[in-house]
Amino acid sequence: MTSAAGPASAHDRRSASDATGVVVLGACAAWSLITAAAHGGRPEGVLLAVLAVAAGYASGRICGELLPVAAPCAGAFAGLGLAVAAPHINPGSQVTSPLGQTGATAALLTLSAGAACCAAWAARPPGLRLVLRLLAAGIAVTAAVLGSTAGFVACLGVLLCSLAADRMHRRAVGLGGLALAVALVTGATWAIAEDALPDGLTTSLEGQLTQHRVLLWHDALEMAGREPGLGIGPGRFAELSPTATQTLPPDGKPHSAPLQQAAEQGVLGVVLLAAVFGWVLYALWRSPRPTPIVLTAGAALTALAAIAAVGNALSFTTVTAGAGLLAGLATARPTPANPPEDRVGPADR
């Protein structure tokens, strides 16, 4: 009876996290349609992002079950190839840099490093683990070569967190720390938009973020204040933002996922965005995979959330699909051919 109860309990936990994901993603899609109907917005971008996350998550669950080492390794190479092959914004443009495509590059490299580290923990031979960790280090070096400082810092942080994850016996503590980190970055972004920080610190941060980006945040916050309930409608930021029209070329984004949600979909839009990240952490907490894999994936997704809080990364389908794929790989139950990966002790919770 004990052996039968264990798998049944694990199945119930996974079913609960899957059901939560369906509800949260469904609510995001439904709310985008509601806000678009109220103000004549364009919900296609949000719907595509929701579809990409769901498809990536399902693919990760399937591939992670069948190929727990090869699948994340292939994902790491795919993300690296997309980041290297993607066209890059002219680094000499003070207006656009580091907005847009460079944020997507940093996000893809971060997810690739996370996938390589997950593959390293899933591998059994020590030599293969070393090679996969060297791959993650090589991805960080690639970010530096491409001029993506944010990508280099994020990849290096994911690698260090992955190496330290083996000493974290309670995944709930680690995942809670990751959630706190995202909350701090989001709070700092909001404080900059509100001009709530000391003048010296604000000036220093504006030098890193560019004044143009901060002005976009001001516009987004002003729109959120005017329409806190339903927002101005998805996809309408460019129409109502004076600063967005000065961007060459204009992309119509405030370059901050929380502020974009607040401006275009109101307070509930921000709540739903936070709920998506909360669901991912919940699914990782319930995952049957070992704690090092769970925390490594959590670190990569947390770095992605931080990049999205100050950039435009989530506007790219490859990034949202990659995030879903990594989450699915880290929550998949490997086949019985890989029994050591399927054991999660009470201490891991």
PDB file of C-alpha atoms in Angstrom, residues 34-327:
ATOM      1  CA  ILE A  34     -11.921  41.306 -22.597  1.00  0.00           C
ATOM      2  CA  THR A  35      -9.612  44.327 -22.435  1.00  0.00           C
ATOM      3  CA  ALA A  36      -9.284  44.372 -26.213  1.00  0.00           C
ATOM      4  CA  ALA A  37     -13.065  44.368 -26.610  1.00  0.00           C
ATOM      5  CA  ALA A  38     -13.397  47.217 -24.121  1.00  0.00           C
ATOM      6  CA  HIS A  39     -10.924  49.561 -25.852  1.00  0.00           C
ATOM      7  CA  GLY A  40     -10.486  48.178 -29.339  1.00  0.00           C
ATOM      8  CA  GLY A  41      -7.026  46.733 -28.700  1.00  0.00           C
ATOM      9  CA  ARG A  42      -5.145  43.960 -30.481  1.00  0.00           C
ATOM     10  CA  PRO A  43      -4.856  40.820 -28.309  1.00  0.00           C
ATOM     11  CA  GLU A  44      -3.002  38.725 -30.904  1.00  0.00           C
ATOM     12  CA  GLY A  45       0.393  39.278 -29.274  1.00  0.00           C
ATOM     13  CA  VAL A  46      -0.806  38.105 -25.873  1.00  0.00           C
ATOM     14  CA  LEU A  47      -2.629  35.120 -27.341  1.00  0.00           C
ATOM     15  CA  LEU A  48       0.474  34.116 -29.297  1.00  0.00           C
ATOM     16  CA  ALA A  49       2.610  34.355 -26.153  1.00  0.00           C
ATOM     17  CA  VAL A  50       0.159  32.198 -24.198  1.00  0.00           C
ATOM     18  CA  LEU A  51       0.104  29.629 -27.004  1.00  0.00           C
ATOM     19  CA  ALA A  52       3.905  29.617 -27.195  1.00  0.00           C
ATOM     20  CA  VAL A  53       4.270  29.011 -23.446  1.00  0.00           C
ATOM     21  CA  ALA A  54       1.699  26.209 -23.495  1.00  0.00           C
ATOM     22  CA  ALA A  55       3.216  24.536 -26.559  1.00  0.00           C
ATOM     23  CA  GLY A  56       6.737  24.832 -25.188  1.00  0.00           C
ATOM     24  CA  TYR A  57       5.684  23.426 -21.816  1.00  0.00           C
ATOM     25  CA  ALA A  58       3.908  20.446 -23.388  1.00  0.00           C
ATOM     26  CA  SER A  59       6.882  19.754 -25.667  1.00  0.00           C
ATOM     27  CA  GLY A  60       9.265  19.958 -22.719  1.00  0.00           C
ATOM     28  CA  ARG A  61       7.212  17.508 -20.707  1.00  0.00           C
ATOM     29  CA  ILE A  62       7.182  14.982 -23.558  1.00  0.00           C
ATOM     30  CA  CYS A  63      10.833  15.358 -24.544  1.00  0.00           C
ATOM     31  CA  GLY A  64      12.008  15.470 -20.938  1.00  0.00           C
ATOM     32  CA  GLU A  65      10.267  12.186 -20.239  1.00  0.00           C
ATOM     33  CA  LEU A  66      11.770  10.401 -23.236  1.00  0.00           C
ATOM     34  CA  LEU A  67      15.203  12.083 -23.423  1.00  0.00           C
ATOM     35  CA  PRO A  68      16.029  13.645 -20.043  1.00  0.00           C
ATOM     36  CA  VAL A  69      19.638  14.455 -21.064  1.00  0.00           C
ATOM     37  CA  ALA A  70      19.516  14.835 -24.841  1.00  0.00           C
ATOM     38  CA  ALA A  71      16.410  17.069 -24.881  1.00  0.00           C
ATOM     39  CA  PRO A  72      17.764  19.905 -22.706  1.00  0.00           C
ATOM     40  CA  CYS A  73      21.141  19.616 -24.441  1.00  0.00           C
ATOM     41  CA  ALA A  74      19.455  20.024 -27.835  1.00  0.00           C
ATOM     42  CA  GLY A  75      17.456  22.939 -26.429  1.00  0.00           C
ATOM     43  CA  ALA A  76      20.664  24.615 -25.271  1.00  0.00           C
ATOM     44  CA  PHE A  77      22.226  24.364 -28.730  1.00  0.00           C
ATOM     45  CA  ALA A  78      19.013  25.545 -30.395  1.00  0.00           C
ATOM     46  CA  GLY A  79      18.786  28.612 -28.167  1.00  0.00           C
ATOM     47  CA  LEU A  80      22.459  29.397 -28.687  1.00  0.00           C
ATOM     48  CA  GLY A  81      22.068  29.122 -32.452  1.00  0.00           C
ATOM     49  CA  LEU A  82      19.027  31.399 -32.480  1.00  0.00           C
ATOM     50  CA  ALA A  83      20.808  34.001 -30.357  1.00  0.00           C
ATOM     51  CA  VAL A  84      23.907  34.007 -32.559  1.00  0.00           C
ATOM     52  CA  ALA A  85      21.972  34.002 -35.843  1.00  0.00           C
ATOM     53  CA  ALA A  86      19.478  36.709 -34.821  1.00  0.00           C
ATOM     54  CA  PRO A  87      20.013  40.177 -36.278  1.00  0.00           C
ATOM     55  CA  HIS A  88      21.373  42.625 -33.751  1.00  0.00           C
ATOM     56  CA  ILE A  89      20.558  46.278 -33.227  1.00  0.00           C
ATOM     57  CA  ASN A  90      23.312  48.679 -34.097  1.00  0.00           C
ATOM     58  CA  PRO A  91      25.177  49.171 -30.787  1.00  0.00           C
ATOM     59  CA  GLY A  92      25.932  52.747 -31.724  1.00  0.00           C
ATOM     60  CA  SER A  93      22.300  53.792 -31.546  1.00  0.00           C
ATOM     61  CA  GLN A  94      21.806  55.471 -28.189  1.00  0.00           C
ATOM     62  CA  VAL A  95      18.049  55.665 -28.686  1.00  0.00           C
ATOM     63  CA  THR A  96      17.321  51.994 -29.188  1.00  0.00           C
ATOM     64  CA  SER A  97      20.210  50.259 -27.445  1.00  0.00           C
ATOM     65  CA  PRO A  98      19.830  48.154 -25.388  1.00  0.00           C
ATOM     66  CA  LEU A  99      16.113  47.823 -26.173  1.00  0.00           C
ATOM     67  CA  GLY A 100      14.404  45.254 -28.338  1.00  0.00           C
ATOM     68  CA  GLN A 101      16.387  42.489 -29.976  1.00  0.00           C
ATOM     69  CA  THR A 102      19.308  42.630 -27.536  1.00  0.00           C
ATOM     70  CA  GLY A 103      16.954  41.786 -24.672  1.00  0.00           C
ATOM     71  CA  ALA A 104      15.726  38.760 -26.597  1.00  0.00           C
ATOM     72  CA  THR A 105      19.321  37.694 -27.223  1.00  0.00           C
ATOM     73  CA  ALA A 106      20.134  37.889 -23.509  1.00  0.00           C
ATOM     74  CA  ALA A 107      16.978  35.916 -22.698  1.00  0.00           C
ATOM     75  CA  LEU A 108      17.727  33.160 -25.223  1.00  0.00           C
ATOM     76  CA  LEU A 109      21.304  32.791 -23.983  1.00  0.00           C
ATOM     77  CA  THR A 110      20.083  32.638 -20.387  1.00  0.00           C
ATOM     78  CA  LEU A 111      17.575  29.898 -21.189  1.00  0.00           C
ATOM     79  CA  SER A 112      20.259  28.031 -23.151  1.00  0.00           C
ATOM     80  CA  ALA A 113      22.645  28.139 -20.192  1.00  0.00           C
ATOM     81  CA  GLY A 114      19.868  26.896 -17.911  1.00  0.00           C
ATOM     82  CA  ALA A 115      19.073  24.012 -20.275  1.00  0.00           C
ATOM     83  CA  ALA A 116      22.758  23.006 -20.465  1.00  0.00           C
ATOM     84  CA  CYS A 117      23.030  23.013 -16.660  1.00  0.00           C
ATOM     85  CA  CYS A 118      19.837  20.953 -16.357  1.00  0.00           C
ATOM     86  CA  ALA A 119      21.255  18.450 -18.832  1.00  0.00           C
ATOM     87  CA  ALA A 120      24.445  18.299 -16.761  1.00  0.00           C
ATOM     88  CA  TRP A 121      22.521  17.391 -13.608  1.00  0.00           C
ATOM     89  CA  ALA A 122      20.466  14.796 -15.512  1.00  0.00           C
ATOM     90  CA  ALA A 123      23.591  13.110 -16.917  1.00  0.00           C
ATOM     91  CA  ARG A 124      25.225  10.309 -14.937  1.00  0.00           C
ATOM     92  CA  PRO A 125      28.838  10.094 -16.240  1.00  0.00           C
ATOM     93  CA  PRO A 126      31.020  12.741 -14.514  1.00  0.00           C
ATOM     94  CA  GLY A 127      32.811  13.461 -17.777  1.00  0.00           C
ATOM     95  CA  LEU A 128      29.569  14.261 -19.567  1.00  0.00           C
ATOM     96  CA  ARG A 129      28.490  16.513 -16.707  1.00  0.00           C
ATOM     97  CA  LEU A 130      31.729  18.445 -17.001  1.00  0.00           C
ATOM     98  CA  VAL A 131      31.315  18.865 -20.768  1.00  0.00           C
ATOM     99  CA  LEU A 132      27.769  20.167 -20.357  1.00  0.00           C
ATOM    100  CA  ARG A 133      28.839  22.653 -17.691  1.00  0.00           C
ATOM    101  CA  LEU A 134      31.605  23.819 -19.989  1.00  0.00           C
ATOM    102  CA  LEU A 135      28.909  24.310 -22.609  1.00  0.00           C
ATOM    103  CA  ALA A 136      27.032  26.567 -20.171  1.00  0.00           C
ATOM    104  CA  ALA A 137      30.239  28.501 -19.514  1.00  0.00           C
ATOM    105  CA  GLY A 138      30.788  28.782 -23.274  1.00  0.00           C
ATOM    106  CA  ILE A 139      27.298  30.248 -23.653  1.00  0.00           C
ATOM    107  CA  ALA A 140      28.193  32.912 -21.080  1.00  0.00           C
ATOM    108  CA  VAL A 141      31.367  33.707 -23.029  1.00  0.00           C
ATOM    109  CA  THR A 142      29.305  33.919 -26.226  1.00  0.00           C
ATOM    110  CA  ALA A 143      27.064  36.492 -24.543  1.00  0.00           C
ATOM    111  CA  ALA A 144      30.120  38.579 -23.716  1.00  0.00           C
ATOM    112  CA  VAL A 145      31.416  38.294 -27.293  1.00  0.00           C
ATOM    113  CA  LEU A 146      28.038  39.408 -28.640  1.00  0.00           C
ATOM    114  CA  GLY A 147      28.190  42.446 -26.381  1.00  0.00           C
ATOM    115  CA  SER A 148      25.268  41.349 -24.200  1.00  0.00           C
ATOM    116  CA  THR A 149      26.342  42.346 -20.702  1.00  0.00           C
ATOM    117  CA  ALA A 150      22.964  41.378 -19.256  1.00  0.00           C
ATOM    118  CA  GLY A 151      23.186  38.003 -20.965  1.00  0.00           C
ATOM    119  CA  PHE A 152      26.694  37.383 -19.655  1.00  0.00           C
ATOM    120  CA  VAL A 153      25.731  38.253 -16.078  1.00  0.00           C
ATOM    121  CA  ALA A 154      22.542  36.182 -16.270  1.00  0.00           C
ATOM    122  CA  CYS A 155      24.286  33.114 -17.765  1.00  0.00           C
ATOM    123  CA  LEU A 156      27.068  33.294 -15.206  1.00  0.00           C
ATOM    124  CA  GLY A 157      24.508  33.639 -12.418  1.00  0.00           C
ATOM    125  CA  VAL A 158      22.573  30.604 -13.651  1.00  0.00           C
ATOM    126  CA  LEU A 159      25.770  28.536 -13.818  1.00  0.00           C
ATOM    127  CA  LEU A 160      26.791  29.513 -10.284  1.00  0.00           C
ATOM    128  CA  CYS A 161      23.307  28.861  -8.935  1.00  0.00           C
ATOM    129  CA  SER A 162      23.306  25.462 -10.621  1.00  0.00           C
ATOM    130  CA  LEU A 163      26.626  24.518  -9.040  1.00  0.00           C
ATOM    131  CA  ALA A 164      25.351  25.604  -5.629  1.00  0.00           C
ATOM    132  CA  ALA A 165      21.955  23.900  -6.031  1.00  0.00           C
ATOM    133  CA  ASP A 166      23.344  20.558  -4.898  1.00  0.00           C
ATOM    134  CA  ARG A 167      23.751  21.984  -1.384  1.00  0.00           C
ATOM    135  CA  MET A 168      20.149  23.219  -1.202  1.00  0.00           C
ATOM    136  CA  HIS A 169      18.148  20.361   0.290  1.00  0.00           C
ATOM    137  CA  ARG A 170      14.798  22.162   0.518  1.00  0.00           C
ATOM    138  CA  ARG A 171      13.693  23.400  -2.841  1.00  0.00           C
ATOM    139  CA  ALA A 172      10.894  25.508  -1.362  1.00  0.00           C
ATOM    140  CA  VAL A 173      13.479  27.776   0.281  1.00  0.00           C
ATOM    141  CA  GLY A 174      15.404  28.199  -2.969  1.00  0.00           C
ATOM    142  CA  LEU A 175      12.277  28.855  -5.029  1.00  0.00           C
ATOM    143  CA  GLY A 176      11.078  31.351  -2.444  1.00  0.00           C
ATOM    144  CA  GLY A 177      14.367  33.214  -2.744  1.00  0.00           C
ATOM    145  CA  LEU A 178      13.988  33.316  -6.522  1.00  0.00           C
ATOM    146  CA  ALA A 179      10.472  34.726  -6.197  1.00  0.00           C
ATOM    147  CA  LEU A 180      11.788  37.405  -3.839  1.00  0.00           C
ATOM    148  CA  ALA A 181      14.502  38.349  -6.345  1.00  0.00           C
ATOM    149  CA  VAL A 182      11.931  38.885  -9.092  1.00  0.00           C
ATOM    150  CA  ALA A 183       9.776  40.948  -6.735  1.00  0.00           C
ATOM    151  CA  LEU A 184      12.744  43.180  -5.896  1.00  0.00           C
ATOM    152  CA  VAL A 185      13.629  43.776  -9.561  1.00  0.00           C
ATOM    153  CA  THR A 186      10.003  44.531 -10.407  1.00  0.00           C
ATOM    154  CA  GLY A 187       9.701  46.857  -7.425  1.00  0.00           C
ATOM    155  CA  ALA A 188      12.857  48.701  -8.455  1.00  0.00           C
ATOM    156  CA  THR A 189      11.512  49.095 -12.000  1.00  0.00           C
ATOM    157  CA  TRP A 190       8.265  50.503 -10.653  1.00  0.00           C
ATOM    158  CA  ALA A 191      10.151  52.850  -8.308  1.00  0.00           C
ATOM    159  CA  ILE A 192      12.187  54.218 -11.219  1.00  0.00           C
ATOM    160  CA  ALA A 193       9.023  54.801 -13.215  1.00  0.00           C
ATOM    161  CA  GLU A 194       7.494  56.584 -10.219  1.00  0.00           C
ATOM    162  CA  ASP A 195      10.634  58.701  -9.617  1.00  0.00           C
ATOM    163  CA  ALA A 196      10.571  57.314  -6.079  1.00  0.00           C
ATOM    164  CA  LEU A 197      14.322  56.696  -5.796  1.00  0.00           C
ATOM    165  CA  PRO A 198      16.934  59.245  -4.654  1.00  0.00           C
ATOM    166  CA  ASP A 199      18.090  61.588  -7.424  1.00  0.00           C
ATOM    167  CA  GLY A 200      21.653  60.288  -7.500  1.00  0.00           C
ATOM    168  CA  LEU A 201      20.562  56.656  -7.774  1.00  0.00           C
ATOM    169  CA  THR A 202      17.953  57.498 -10.401  1.00  0.00           C
ATOM    170  CA  THR A 203      20.539  59.335 -12.512  1.00  0.00           C
ATOM    171  CA  SER A 204      22.935  56.410 -12.261  1.00  0.00           C
ATOM    172  CA  LEU A 205      20.282  53.890 -13.282  1.00  0.00           C
ATOM    173  CA  GLU A 206      19.100  56.072 -16.145  1.00  0.00           C
ATOM    174  CA  GLY A 207      22.636  56.005 -17.486  1.00  0.00           C
ATOM    175  CA  GLN A 208      22.455  52.218 -17.667  1.00  0.00           C
ATOM    176  CA  LEU A 209      18.868  51.935 -18.836  1.00  0.00           C
ATOM    177  CA  THR A 210      18.866  55.008 -21.133  1.00  0.00           C
ATOM    178  CA  GLN A 211      16.636  57.998 -20.501  1.00  0.00           C
ATOM    179  CA  HIS A 212      14.418  57.004 -23.402  1.00  0.00           C
ATOM    180  CA  ARG A 213      13.469  53.743 -21.714  1.00  0.00           C
ATOM    181  CA  VAL A 214      12.682  55.517 -18.450  1.00  0.00           C
ATOM    182  CA  LEU A 215      10.429  57.945 -20.322  1.00  0.00           C
ATOM    183  CA  LEU A 216       8.589  54.985 -21.818  1.00  0.00           C
ATOM    184  CA  TRP A 217       8.066  53.681 -18.285  1.00  0.00           C
ATOM    185  CA  HIS A 218       6.698  57.058 -17.209  1.00  0.00           C
ATOM    186  CA  ASP A 219       4.197  56.926 -20.063  1.00  0.00           C
ATOM    187  CA  ALA A 220       3.143  53.382 -19.155  1.00  0.00           C
ATOM    188  CA  LEU A 221       2.613  54.299 -15.524  1.00  0.00           C
ATOM    189  CA  GLU A 222       0.580  57.359 -16.482  1.00  0.00           C
ATOM    190  CA  MET A 223      -1.674  55.204 -18.671  1.00  0.00           C
ATOM    191  CA  ALA A 224      -2.090  52.692 -15.861  1.00  0.00           C
ATOM    192  CA  GLY A 225      -3.135  55.506 -13.555  1.00  0.00           C
ATOM    193  CA  ARG A 226      -5.775  56.694 -16.040  1.00  0.00           C
ATOM    194  CA  GLU A 227      -7.223  53.224 -16.674  1.00  0.00           C
ATOM    195  CA  PRO A 228      -6.389  51.009 -13.666  1.00  0.00           C
ATOM    196  CA  GLY A 229      -9.248  48.606 -14.258  1.00  0.00           C
ATOM    197  CA  LEU A 230      -9.160  47.528 -17.904  1.00  0.00           C
ATOM    198  CA  GLY A 231      -6.075  49.380 -19.111  1.00  0.00           C
ATOM    199  CA  ILE A 232      -5.902  51.078 -22.486  1.00  0.00           C
ATOM    200  CA  GLY A 233      -6.158  47.782 -24.378  1.00  0.00           C
ATOM    201  CA  PRO A 234      -3.458  45.353 -25.551  1.00  0.00           C
ATOM    202  CA  GLY A 235      -1.281  46.639 -28.364  1.00  0.00           C
ATOM    203  CA  ARG A 236      -2.331  50.295 -27.985  1.00  0.00           C
ATOM    204  CA  PHE A 237       0.691  51.642 -26.125  1.00  0.00           C
ATOM    205  CA  ALA A 238       2.266  53.090 -29.277  1.00  0.00           C
ATOM    206  CA  GLU A 239      -0.886  55.013 -30.105  1.00  0.00           C
ATOM    207  CA  LEU A 240      -1.028  56.842 -26.770  1.00  0.00           C
ATOM    208  CA  SER A 241       2.627  57.170 -25.751  1.00  0.00           C
ATOM    209  CA  PRO A 242       4.322  60.419 -26.823  1.00  0.00           C
ATOM    210  CA  THR A 243       7.746  58.892 -26.194  1.00  0.00           C
ATOM    211  CA  ALA A 244       7.107  55.777 -28.305  1.00  0.00           C
ATOM    212  CA  THR A 245       6.658  57.879 -31.427  1.00  0.00           C
ATOM    213  CA  GLN A 246      10.211  59.193 -31.006  1.00  0.00           C
ATOM    214  CA  THR A 247      11.760  55.728 -31.206  1.00  0.00           C
ATOM    215  CA  LEU A 248      13.509  54.927 -34.471  1.00  0.00           C
ATOM    216  CA  PRO A 249      12.342  52.478 -35.579  1.00  0.00           C
ATOM    217  CA  PRO A 250       9.208  52.542 -33.379  1.00  0.00           C
ATOM    218  CA  ASP A 251       8.149  49.214 -31.881  1.00  0.00           C
ATOM    219  CA  GLY A 252       5.288  50.404 -29.693  1.00  0.00           C
ATOM    220  CA  LYS A 253       6.507  48.707 -26.502  1.00  0.00           C
ATOM    221  CA  PRO A 254       7.295  50.197 -23.081  1.00  0.00           C
ATOM    222  CA  HIS A 255      10.101  47.649 -22.655  1.00  0.00           C
ATOM    223  CA  SER A 256       8.977  46.345 -19.279  1.00  0.00           C
ATOM    224  CA  ALA A 257       6.573  43.421 -19.047  1.00  0.00           C
ATOM    225  CA  PRO A 258       4.948  44.456 -15.723  1.00  0.00           C
ATOM    226  CA  LEU A 259       4.513  48.066 -16.833  1.00  0.00           C
ATOM    227  CA  GLN A 260       3.176  47.016 -20.214  1.00  0.00           C
ATOM    228  CA  GLN A 261       0.603  44.805 -18.521  1.00  0.00           C
ATOM    229  CA  ALA A 262      -0.348  47.617 -16.155  1.00  0.00           C
ATOM    230  CA  ALA A 263      -0.785  50.110 -19.003  1.00  0.00           C
ATOM    231  CA  GLU A 264      -2.560  47.848 -21.495  1.00  0.00           C
ATOM    232  CA  GLN A 265      -4.497  45.426 -19.249  1.00  0.00           C
ATOM    233  CA  GLY A 266      -4.781  47.171 -15.915  1.00  0.00           C
ATOM    234  CA  VAL A 267      -4.068  45.898 -12.430  1.00  0.00           C
ATOM    235  CA  LEU A 268      -5.524  42.469 -13.151  1.00  0.00           C
ATOM    236  CA  GLY A 269      -3.133  42.111 -16.069  1.00  0.00           C
ATOM    237  CA  VAL A 270      -0.183  42.567 -13.696  1.00  0.00           C
ATOM    238  CA  VAL A 271      -1.724  40.063 -11.279  1.00  0.00           C
ATOM    239  CA  LEU A 272      -2.107  37.509 -14.069  1.00  0.00           C
ATOM    240  CA  LEU A 273       1.494  38.023 -15.199  1.00  0.00           C
ATOM    241  CA  ALA A 274       2.650  37.396 -11.624  1.00  0.00           C
ATOM    242  CA  ALA A 275       0.351  34.375 -11.466  1.00  0.00           C
ATOM    243  CA  VAL A 276       2.060  32.839 -14.508  1.00  0.00           C
ATOM    244  CA  PHE A 277       5.442  33.107 -12.816  1.00  0.00           C
ATOM    245  CA  GLY A 278       3.946  31.811  -9.575  1.00  0.00           C
ATOM    246  CA  TRP A 279       2.489  28.829 -11.411  1.00  0.00           C
ATOM    247  CA  VAL A 280       5.896  28.013 -12.912  1.00  0.00           C
ATOM    248  CA  LEU A 281       7.489  28.055  -9.452  1.00  0.00           C
ATOM    249  CA  TYR A 282       4.640  25.930  -8.089  1.00  0.00           C
ATOM    250  CA  ALA A 283       5.081  23.393 -10.896  1.00  0.00           C
ATOM    251  CA  LEU A 284       8.815  23.262 -10.184  1.00  0.00           C
ATOM    252  CA  TRP A 285       8.137  22.734  -6.481  1.00  0.00           C
ATOM    253  CA  ARG A 286       5.859  19.795  -7.343  1.00  0.00           C
ATOM    254  CA  SER A 287       8.270  18.400  -9.936  1.00  0.00           C
ATOM    255  CA  PRO A 288       9.474  14.787  -9.556  1.00  0.00           C
ATOM    256  CA  ARG A 289      12.921  15.780 -10.833  1.00  0.00           C
ATOM    257  CA  PRO A 290      15.840  16.165  -8.389  1.00  0.00           C
ATOM    258  CA  THR A 291      16.172  19.465  -6.579  1.00  0.00           C
ATOM    259  CA  PRO A 292      19.346  20.611  -8.458  1.00  0.00           C
ATOM    260  CA  ILE A 293      17.492  20.403 -11.790  1.00  0.00           C
ATOM    261  CA  VAL A 294      14.477  22.206 -10.359  1.00  0.00           C
ATOM    262  CA  LEU A 295      16.523  25.037  -8.862  1.00  0.00           C
ATOM    263  CA  THR A 296      18.661  25.385 -11.992  1.00  0.00           C
ATOM    264  CA  ALA A 297      15.589  25.800 -14.171  1.00  0.00           C
ATOM    265  CA  GLY A 298      14.116  28.155 -11.588  1.00  0.00           C
ATOM    266  CA  ALA A 299      17.258  30.300 -11.630  1.00  0.00           C
ATOM    267  CA  ALA A 300      17.189  30.561 -15.440  1.00  0.00           C
ATOM    268  CA  LEU A 301      13.493  31.481 -15.487  1.00  0.00           C
ATOM    269  CA  THR A 302      14.039  34.010 -12.700  1.00  0.00           C
ATOM    270  CA  ALA A 303      16.833  35.636 -14.713  1.00  0.00           C
ATOM    271  CA  LEU A 304      14.463  35.743 -17.689  1.00  0.00           C
ATOM    272  CA  ALA A 305      11.807  37.433 -15.536  1.00  0.00           C
ATOM    273  CA  ALA A 306      14.352  40.027 -14.415  1.00  0.00           C
ATOM    274  CA  ILE A 307      15.368  40.713 -18.030  1.00  0.00           C
ATOM    275  CA  ALA A 308      11.699  41.012 -19.006  1.00  0.00           C
ATOM    276  CA  ALA A 309      11.088  43.495 -16.173  1.00  0.00           C
ATOM    277  CA  VAL A 310      13.528  45.964 -17.767  1.00  0.00           C
ATOM    278  CA  GLY A 311      13.315  44.909 -21.407  1.00  0.00           C
ATOM    279  CA  ASN A 312      11.189  43.615 -24.225  1.00  0.00           C
ATOM    280  CA  ALA A 313      12.161  39.936 -24.151  1.00  0.00           C
ATOM    281  CA  LEU A 314       8.651  38.509 -23.758  1.00  0.00           C
ATOM    282  CA  SER A 315       7.554  40.150 -27.016  1.00  0.00           C
ATOM    283  CA  PHE A 316       9.524  37.473 -28.922  1.00  0.00           C
ATOM    284  CA  THR A 317       7.827  34.122 -29.508  1.00  0.00           C
ATOM    285  CA  THR A 318      11.115  32.223 -29.402  1.00  0.00           C
ATOM    286  CA  VAL A 319      11.691  33.470 -25.845  1.00  0.00           C
ATOM    287  CA  THR A 320       8.238  32.603 -24.510  1.00  0.00           C
ATOM    288  CA  ALA A 321       8.342  29.199 -26.186  1.00  0.00           C
ATOM    289  CA  GLY A 322      11.828  28.590 -24.782  1.00  0.00           C
ATOM    290  CA  ALA A 323      10.687  29.504 -21.287  1.00  0.00           C
ATOM    291  CA  GLY A 324       7.812  27.042 -21.519  1.00  0.00           C
ATOM    292  CA  LEU A 325      10.144  24.379 -22.904  1.00  0.00           C
ATOM    293  CA  LEU A 326      12.615  24.735 -20.029  1.00  0.00           C
ATOM    294  CA  ALA A 327       9.815  24.633 -17.458  1.00  0.00           C
TER     295      ALA A 327
END
